[in-house]
């Protein structure tokens, strides 16, 4: 799957580079408002859209699969490899941001200079180089057998429990489970029974009808491990829902932060900073925190991983909230320095540096911890679903952000009022929108702390702890010590 995604993405980059070179607009000497460029041909437009969809398809599969595939290279039963696995997610996110740093500092000059084709070819070369390096390591990779689509397995639990809704409960010793050391899926560990969500345990009760069947029907009778997988998903869902609000905050860096910077003074002497301007500070913050702040937290706490996953997610949410405060304060000062008759302000764009640095620091705590948490807590049979939850949180954050912007504009832009986020920001108050996000995130933080305390991880048969966070089996108490202090 990883190879397919990489090849698909590389094909898209090659096609878009060729299309830009042969068919699309070449803005050299045109497109300046005086001389119009020759419009692209229909075949060029069609190839362009085909290419970007191929890139999107490959990238959409590449992101979650590479995180899962990388974590599969470590044996959780080995304590040293378990620590190395936790460090892998930090290096993984570091690599993503190192690539972003290059694109935001080098490729952006090609964009501003109208050298789109050169920028596309540079991206293509990087993609092909990455594919080549990946293929070099093929002989040494550890391959874990795919366990199939996890959604039907979870659905079977709810269907079977619904069918036996009126069946009286039995004690745990009478619940159905496969014989042997492995679960119903070969190569996966059994999960011990828990007393939460007892109604779902009905799916494991073997009735007389089940005994008479020559073959077990998974839509009528499920194993304890299968039911515990469904319980695990239910426990993770509240934590996952709380991470969406952080993704809303993170989305502002690529939307309102950029619009805010467009109406600020972006010059240093005679040099004008190219777009996206201050995003490089966010990336530098990520790189710094990955190799300085997190290791420092390890030494202070005495924990090899610094803070536990839920602690880091909570700290990331708090730092993200502070970035909204910094952005709001910057906007208040910017509005006070608006040049009359001009859309820009005399306030330097470097006032945005604190908010970008704070977002970058929050990324390291939130997104890296999310990858570790959802991948580590998901049972063996549904690992892919755990990794997908992290990516889904980022995607939903974009949708929720768009929804909030539309709602705010519908409420605030009535009559002759321009609203909080008008086309001309000098007539609006995006500072109020930033503070609104802070308030929503504060409510989200309270909910997150409550759910983190309530959360309890799974216990595998033959082990003393469950999932990827040993403290999770104690009701989430250790995870929330730092959050309680916050």
Coordinates of C-alpha atoms in Angstrom, one line a residue:
X1 CA 0.0 0.0 0.0
X2 CA 2.8 2.4 0.9
X3 CA 4.6 1.7 -2.4
X4 CA 1.3 2.2 -4.4
X5 CA 0.7 5.5 -2.7
X6 CA 4.3 6.7 -3.3
X7 CA 4.1 5.7 -7.0
X8 CA 0.7 7.3 -7.4
X9 CA 1.9 10.6 -5.9
X10 CA 5.1 10.5 -8.0
X11 CA 3.1 9.9 -11.2
X12 CA 1.0 12.9 -10.3
X13 CA 4.1 15.1 -9.8
X14 CA 5.6 14.0 -13.1
X15 CA 2.3 14.7 -15.0
X16 CA 1.8 18.1 -13.4
X17 CA 5.4 19.1 -14.2
X18 CA 5.1 18.1 -17.8
X19 CA 1.7 19.8 -18.1
X20 CA 3.0 23.0 -16.6
X21 CA 6.0 22.9 -19.0
X22 CA 4.0 22.2 -22.2
X23 CA 0.4 23.3 -21.8
X24 CA -0.3 25.7 -18.9
X25 CA 0.1 29.5 -18.5
X26 CA 3.7 30.8 -18.5
X27 CA 3.4 34.1 -16.6
X28 CA 6.8 35.5 -17.8
X29 CA 6.0 39.0 -19.1
X30 CA 2.2 38.7 -18.7
X31 CA -0.5 38.5 -16.1
X32 CA 0.5 41.9 -14.7
X33 CA -2.9 43.5 -15.3
X34 CA -1.7 45.1 -18.5
X35 CA -0.8 42.1 -20.7
X36 CA -3.0 39.0 -20.4
X37 CA -1.6 35.6 -20.6
X38 CA -2.6 33.1 -23.3
X39 CA -5.2 30.8 -21.7
X40 CA -4.3 27.1 -21.2
X41 CA -5.6 24.5 -23.6
X42 CA -8.4 22.1 -22.6
X43 CA -6.1 19.1 -22.7
X44 CA -3.6 21.0 -20.5
X45 CA -6.4 21.8 -18.0
X46 CA -7.6 18.2 -18.0
X47 CA -4.1 16.8 -17.4
X48 CA -3.6 19.4 -14.6
X49 CA -6.6 18.2 -12.7
X50 CA -5.8 14.6 -13.3
X51 CA -2.3 15.2 -11.8
X52 CA -3.4 17.1 -8.7
X53 CA -6.0 14.3 -8.0
X54 CA -3.3 11.7 -8.3
X55 CA -1.1 13.6 -5.9
X56 CA -4.0 14.0 -3.5
X57 CA -4.8 10.3 -3.8
X58 CA -1.2 9.2 -3.2
X59 CA -0.6 11.6 -0.3
X60 CA -3.9 10.7 1.4
X61 CA -2.8 7.1 1.5
X62 CA 0.8 7.8 2.2
X63 CA 0.4 9.8 5.4
X64 CA -1.5 7.3 7.6
X65 CA 0.2 4.2 6.1
X66 CA 3.8 5.4 6.6
X67 CA 3.1 6.2 10.3
X68 CA 1.7 2.7 10.8
X69 CA 4.3 1.0 8.6
X70 CA 7.1 2.7 10.5
X71 CA 5.7 1.7 13.9
X72 CA 5.4 -1.9 12.7
X73 CA 9.2 -2.0 12.5
X74 CA 9.4 -2.1 16.3
X75 CA 8.5 -5.0 18.6
X76 CA 6.3 -3.8 21.4
X77 CA 7.3 -6.8 23.5
X78 CA 10.9 -5.5 23.6
X79 CA 11.2 -2.6 26.1
X80 CA 14.1 -1.0 24.2
X81 CA 12.2 -1.2 20.9
X82 CA 9.1 0.2 22.6
X83 CA 11.0 3.3 23.6
X84 CA 12.5 3.6 20.1
X85 CA 9.0 3.3 18.6
X86 CA 7.9 6.3 20.6
X87 CA 10.9 8.3 19.4
X88 CA 10.1 7.3 15.8
X89 CA 6.9 9.4 15.7
X90 CA 9.0 12.4 16.8
X91 CA 11.4 11.8 13.9
X92 CA 8.5 11.2 11.5
X93 CA 7.0 14.5 12.3
X94 CA 10.4 16.2 12.2
X95 CA 10.9 14.8 8.6
X96 CA 7.5 16.2 7.6
X97 CA 8.4 19.7 8.8
X98 CA 11.9 19.6 7.4
X99 CA 10.3 19.1 4.0
X100 CA 7.9 21.9 4.7
X101 CA 10.8 24.2 5.6
X102 CA 12.4 23.6 2.2
X103 CA 9.1 24.2 0.4
X104 CA 8.4 27.4 2.4
X105 CA 11.8 28.9 1.9
X106 CA 13.0 27.7 -1.5
X107 CA 10.0 26.7 -3.6
X108 CA 8.2 29.8 -2.6
X109 CA 10.7 31.9 -4.5
X110 CA 10.0 30.0 -7.7
X111 CA 6.3 30.7 -7.1
X112 CA 6.8 34.4 -6.6
X113 CA 9.0 34.6 -9.6
X114 CA 6.5 32.9 -11.9
X115 CA 8.8 29.8 -12.3
X116 CA 6.1 27.3 -11.6
X117 CA 7.5 24.6 -13.9
X118 CA 10.8 24.7 -12.1
X119 CA 9.1 24.5 -8.7
X120 CA 7.0 21.5 -9.9
X121 CA 10.1 19.7 -11.3
X122 CA 11.9 20.3 -8.0
X123 CA 9.0 18.7 -6.1
X124 CA 9.0 15.8 -8.6
X125 CA 12.7 15.2 -8.0
X126 CA 12.2 15.2 -4.2
X127 CA 9.3 12.7 -4.6
X128 CA 11.3 10.4 -6.8
X129 CA 14.3 10.6 -4.5
X130 CA 12.1 9.7 -1.5
X131 CA 10.6 6.7 -3.4
X132 CA 14.2 5.5 -4.3
X133 CA 15.3 5.7 -0.7
X134 CA 12.2 3.8 0.4
X135 CA 12.9 1.1 -2.1
X136 CA 16.5 0.8 -0.9
X137 CA 15.4 -0.3 2.5
X138 CA 12.9 -2.9 1.2
X139 CA 15.0 -6.0 2.1
X140 CA 15.3 -5.0 5.7
X141 CA 11.7 -4.0 6.5
X142 CA 9.6 -6.0 8.9
X143 CA 6.2 -6.8 7.2
X144 CA 3.1 -7.3 9.4
X145 CA 0.3 -9.2 7.8
X146 CA -2.8 -7.1 7.0
X147 CA -5.8 -7.9 9.3
X148 CA -8.4 -6.7 6.8
X149 CA -11.0 -3.9 7.2
X150 CA -11.6 -3.2 10.9
X151 CA -15.0 -1.6 10.4
X152 CA -17.0 -4.8 9.8
X153 CA -15.4 -6.4 12.9
X154 CA -16.6 -3.5 15.0
X155 CA -20.0 -3.5 13.3
X156 CA -20.4 -7.2 14.0
X157 CA -20.2 -6.5 17.8
X158 CA -23.0 -4.0 17.7
X159 CA -25.2 -6.2 15.5
X160 CA -24.7 -9.3 17.6
X161 CA -25.3 -7.4 20.9
X162 CA -28.5 -5.9 19.4
X163 CA -29.7 -9.3 18.4
X164 CA -29.2 -10.6 22.0
X165 CA -30.5 -7.5 23.7
X166 CA -33.0 -9.6 25.8
X167 CA -30.5 -12.4 26.6
X168 CA -29.7 -12.3 30.4
X169 CA -26.1 -11.4 31.3
X170 CA -23.6 -14.2 32.4
X171 CA -20.4 -14.0 34.3
X172 CA -17.1 -13.4 32.5
X173 CA -16.0 -17.0 32.6
X174 CA -18.9 -18.0 30.3
X175 CA -18.2 -15.5 27.6
X176 CA -17.1 -16.8 24.3
X177 CA -13.4 -16.7 23.3
X178 CA -11.2 -18.7 20.9
X179 CA -9.0 -21.5 22.3
X180 CA -5.2 -21.0 22.2
X181 CA -3.0 -18.0 22.6
X182 CA -4.2 -16.1 19.5
X183 CA -7.5 -14.4 18.8
X184 CA -9.8 -15.1 15.9
X185 CA -7.4 -13.2 13.7
X186 CA -4.2 -15.1 13.3
X187 CA -1.2 -13.2 14.6
X188 CA -3.1 -10.9 16.9
X189 CA -3.1 -11.0 20.7
X190 CA -6.1 -11.8 22.9
X191 CA -7.5 -8.9 25.0
X192 CA -8.8 -9.6 28.5
X193 CA -12.4 -8.9 29.4
X194 CA -13.3 -5.5 31.0
X195 CA -16.5 -4.6 32.9
X196 CA -17.2 -1.4 30.9
X197 CA -20.1 -1.3 28.5
X198 CA -21.6 -4.5 29.7
X199 CA -24.4 -4.4 27.1
X200 CA -21.8 -5.2 24.4
X201 CA -20.8 -8.3 26.3
X202 CA -24.1 -9.9 25.1
X203 CA -22.4 -10.3 21.7
X204 CA -20.2 -12.9 23.4
X205 CA -22.9 -15.0 25.0
X206 CA -23.3 -18.4 23.3
X207 CA -27.0 -19.3 23.1
X208 CA -28.5 -22.7 22.3
X209 CA -29.0 -21.5 18.7
X210 CA -25.3 -20.6 18.5
X211 CA -24.3 -24.1 19.7
X212 CA -26.4 -25.8 17.1
X213 CA -24.8 -24.0 14.2
X214 CA -22.0 -25.9 12.5
X215 CA -20.1 -22.7 11.7
X216 CA -19.9 -19.6 14.0
X217 CA -21.7 -16.6 12.6
X218 CA -19.7 -13.5 13.5
X219 CA -22.8 -11.4 13.1
X220 CA -24.4 -13.4 16.0
X221 CA -21.5 -14.4 18.1
X222 CA -18.3 -12.5 18.7
X223 CA -15.2 -13.2 20.8
X224 CA -14.2 -11.3 23.9
X225 CA -11.3 -9.8 22.0
X226 CA -13.5 -8.6 19.3
X227 CA -15.9 -7.0 21.8
X228 CA -13.0 -5.4 23.6
X229 CA -11.8 -3.9 20.3
X230 CA -15.2 -2.2 19.9
X231 CA -15.0 -1.0 23.5
X232 CA -11.6 0.5 22.9
X233 CA -12.9 2.5 19.9
X234 CA -15.7 3.8 22.1
X235 CA -13.2 4.9 24.8
X236 CA -11.0 6.6 22.3
X237 CA -13.8 8.5 20.5
X238 CA -14.2 11.2 23.2
X239 CA -10.5 11.8 23.2
X240 CA -10.5 12.0 19.4
X241 CA -13.4 14.4 19.4
X242 CA -11.5 16.7 21.7
X243 CA -8.5 16.8 19.4
X244 CA -10.7 18.3 16.6
X245 CA -10.8 21.7 18.3
X246 CA -7.0 21.8 18.3
X247 CA -7.0 21.1 14.6
X248 CA -9.3 24.2 14.2
X249 CA -6.6 26.3 15.9
X250 CA -3.9 24.7 13.8
X251 CA -5.9 25.5 10.6
X252 CA -5.7 29.2 11.3
X253 CA -2.0 29.2 10.5
X254 CA -2.7 28.4 6.9
X255 CA -5.7 30.7 6.6
X256 CA -6.3 33.7 8.9
X257 CA -2.6 34.0 9.9
X258 CA -1.7 34.4 6.2
X259 CA -4.5 36.9 5.6
X260 CA -3.4 38.9 8.6
X261 CA 0.2 38.9 7.4
X262 CA -1.0 40.2 3.9
X263 CA -2.1 43.5 5.5
X264 CA 1.1 44.0 7.6
X265 CA 4.5 45.5 6.7
X266 CA 6.5 42.6 5.2
X267 CA 9.6 44.6 4.2
X268 CA 13.1 44.5 5.6
X269 CA 14.8 47.5 4.1
X270 CA 14.3 47.1 0.3
X271 CA 13.7 43.4 0.6
X272 CA 10.1 42.1 0.7
X273 CA 9.4 38.7 2.4
X274 CA 7.8 36.3 0.0
X275 CA 4.6 34.3 0.8
X276 CA 3.9 32.5 3.1
X277 CA 6.3 34.6 5.0
X278 CA 6.3 33.7 8.7
X279 CA 5.4 30.0 8.4
X280 CA 9.1 29.2 8.4
X281 CA 9.1 30.2 12.1
X282 CA 6.4 27.6 12.8
X283 CA 8.6 24.9 11.2
X284 CA 11.7 26.0 13.0
X285 CA 9.7 25.9 16.3
X286 CA 8.7 22.3 15.5
X287 CA 12.3 21.3 14.7
X288 CA 13.6 22.9 17.9
X289 CA 11.0 21.5 20.2
X290 CA 11.4 18.0 18.8
X291 CA 15.1 17.8 19.7
X292 CA 15.3 20.2 22.6
X293 CA 12.1 20.6 24.6
X294 CA 10.9 17.0 24.5
X295 CA 14.3 15.5 25.5
X296 CA 14.4 18.1 28.3
X297 CA 11.0 17.0 29.5
X298 CA 12.3 13.4 29.6
X299 CA 15.1 14.4 32.0
X300 CA 12.9 16.5 34.2
X301 CA 10.1 13.9 34.5
X302 CA 12.3 10.8 34.6
X303 CA 10.0 9.2 32.1
X304 CA 11.8 7.9 29.0
X305 CA 9.1 9.5 26.9
X306 CA 9.0 12.8 28.8
X307 CA 5.3 13.1 29.4
X308 CA 2.7 10.5 28.6
X309 CA 0.7 10.8 25.4
X310 CA -2.5 12.3 27.0
X311 CA -0.4 14.7 29.0
X312 CA 1.4 15.9 25.9
X313 CA -1.9 16.3 24.0
X314 CA -3.3 18.4 26.9
X315 CA -0.1 20.6 27.0
X316 CA -0.3 21.0 23.2
X317 CA -3.9 22.2 23.4
X318 CA -3.0 24.8 26.1
X319 CA -0.1 26.1 24.0
X320 CA -2.4 26.3 21.0
X321 CA -4.8 28.4 23.0
X322 CA -2.0 30.8 23.9
X323 CA -1.2 31.1 20.2
X324 CA -4.8 32.4 19.7
X325 CA -4.2 35.0 22.4
X326 CA -1.0 36.1 20.8
X327 CA -2.7 36.4 17.4
X328 CA -5.5 38.4 18.9
X329 CA -3.2 40.8 20.6
X330 CA -1.2 41.2 17.4
X331 CA -4.4 42.0 15.5
X332 CA -5.5 44.6 18.1
X333 CA -2.1 46.4 17.7
X334 CA -2.3 46.1 13.9
X335 CA -5.7 47.8 13.7
X336 CA -4.3 50.7 15.7
X337 CA -1.6 51.2 13.1
X338 CA -3.6 51.0 10.0
X339 CA -2.4 53.6 7.4
X340 CA -5.4 55.8 6.4
X341 CA -6.4 55.2 2.8
X342 CA -4.3 52.1 2.6
X343 CA -5.2 48.4 3.2
X344 CA -2.0 47.6 5.0
X345 CA -0.8 48.5 8.5
X346 CA 2.6 49.9 9.5
X347 CA 3.0 47.1 12.0
X348 CA 5.8 44.8 11.1
X349 CA 4.9 41.2 10.1
X350 CA 7.5 40.0 12.6
X351 CA 4.8 40.6 15.3
X352 CA 3.4 37.4 14.1
X353 CA 6.4 35.4 15.1
X354 CA 5.2 34.5 18.6
X355 CA 1.9 33.1 17.4
X356 CA 3.7 31.0 14.7
X357 CA 6.2 29.7 17.3
X358 CA 3.5 28.8 19.7
X359 CA 1.6 26.9 17.1
X360 CA 4.8 25.0 16.1
X361 CA 5.4 24.1 19.7
X362 CA 1.9 22.9 20.2
X363 CA 2.2 20.7 17.1
X364 CA 5.0 18.7 18.6
X365 CA 3.1 18.0 21.8
X366 CA -0.3 17.4 20.2
X367 CA 0.2 15.7 16.8
X368 CA 3.1 13.6 17.7
X369 CA 1.3 12.4 20.9
X370 CA -1.8 11.8 18.8
X371 CA 0.1 9.5 16.5
X372 CA 1.6 7.6 19.4
X373 CA -1.7 7.4 21.3
X374 CA -4.1 6.3 18.6
X375 CA -1.5 3.9 17.1
X376 CA -0.4 2.5 20.4
X377 CA -3.9 2.2 22.1
X378 CA -5.6 0.5 19.1
X379 CA -5.7 -3.3 19.4
X380 CA -3.7 -5.4 16.9
X381 CA -6.7 -6.1 14.7
X382 CA -7.6 -2.4 14.2
X383 CA -4.2 -0.6 14.1
X384 CA -5.0 1.0 10.8
X385 CA -8.1 2.6 12.2
X386 CA -6.1 4.0 15.1
X387 CA -3.7 5.8 12.7
X388 CA -6.5 7.0 10.5
X389 CA -8.2 8.7 13.5
X390 CA -5.3 11.2 13.8
X391 CA -5.5 12.2 10.1
X392 CA -9.3 12.4 10.3
X393 CA -8.9 14.9 13.2
X394 CA -6.8 17.2 11.0
X395 CA -9.3 17.0 8.1
X396 CA -12.3 17.6 10.3
X397 CA -10.5 20.6 11.9
X398 CA -10.5 22.3 8.5
X399 CA -14.3 21.7 8.0
X400 CA -15.2 22.9 11.5
X401 CA -13.0 26.0 11.0
X402 CA -14.8 26.8 7.7
X403 CA -18.2 26.2 9.4
X404 CA -17.2 28.6 12.3
X405 CA -16.1 31.3 9.9
X406 CA -19.4 31.1 8.0
X407 CA -21.5 31.1 11.2
X408 CA -19.5 34.1 12.6
X409 CA -20.0 36.1 9.4
X410 CA -23.7 35.3 9.2
X411 CA -24.2 36.5 12.8
X412 CA -21.8 39.5 12.8
X413 CA -22.3 40.8 9.2
X414 CA -25.8 42.0 9.4
X415 CA -27.2 45.3 8.0
X416 CA -24.4 47.8 7.4
X417 CA -21.9 45.9 9.6
X418 CA -18.9 44.4 7.9
X419 CA -18.6 41.5 10.3
X420 CA -15.6 40.1 12.1
X421 CA -13.8 38.6 9.0
X422 CA -14.6 40.8 6.0
X423 CA -12.7 40.9 2.8
X424 CA -10.9 44.1 4.0
X425 CA -9.6 43.1 7.4
X426 CA -9.2 46.7 8.4
X427 CA -13.0 46.9 8.6
X428 CA -13.3 43.7 10.7
X429 CA -12.2 42.2 14.0
X430 CA -10.5 38.9 13.5
X431 CA -9.1 39.5 17.0
X432 CA -12.5 38.6 18.3
X433 CA -12.6 35.5 16.3
X434 CA -9.2 34.5 17.7
X435 CA -10.5 35.0 21.2
X436 CA -13.7 33.1 20.4
X437 CA -11.4 30.1 19.4
X438 CA -9.6 30.5 22.7
X439 CA -12.9 30.3 24.6
X440 CA -14.1 27.2 22.7
X441 CA -10.7 25.6 23.2
X442 CA -10.9 26.3 26.9
X443 CA -14.2 24.4 27.1
X444 CA -12.6 21.7 25.0
X445 CA -9.7 21.5 27.4
X446 CA -12.0 20.9 30.4
X447 CA -13.8 18.1 28.5
X448 CA -10.4 16.6 27.5
X449 CA -9.2 16.5 31.1
X450 CA -12.4 14.8 32.2
X451 CA -12.3 12.2 29.4
X452 CA -8.5 11.6 30.0
X453 CA -9.3 10.8 33.6
X454 CA -12.1 8.4 32.5
X455 CA -10.0 6.7 29.8
X456 CA -8.9 3.2 30.5
X457 CA -6.7 1.2 28.1
X458 CA -6.9 -2.4 27.1
X459 CA -5.1 -5.3 28.7
X460 CA -3.6 -8.0 26.6
X461 CA -3.6 -11.6 27.7
X462 CA -0.2 -12.4 29.3
X463 CA 0.8 -8.8 29.9
X464 CA 0.4 -6.4 32.9
X465 CA -0.4 -3.3 30.8
X466 CA -2.3 -2.4 27.8
X467 CA -1.8 -0.5 24.6
X468 CA 1.0 2.0 24.2
X469 CA 0.7 3.9 27.4
X470 CA 1.2 1.9 30.6
X471 CA -0.5 4.4 32.8
X472 CA -3.7 4.2 30.8
X473 CA -4.7 1.0 32.5
X474 CA -5.0 2.9 35.8
X475 CA -7.9 4.9 34.6
X476 CA -5.9 7.7 33.1
X477 CA -4.8 9.1 36.4
X478 CA -1.1 9.6 35.7
X479 CA -1.9 11.2 32.4
X480 CA -3.9 13.9 34.1
X481 CA -1.6 15.0 36.8
X482 CA -0.1 17.7 34.6
X483 CA -3.5 18.6 33.2
X484 CA -5.0 19.0 36.6
X485 CA -2.2 21.5 37.4
X486 CA -3.0 23.4 34.2

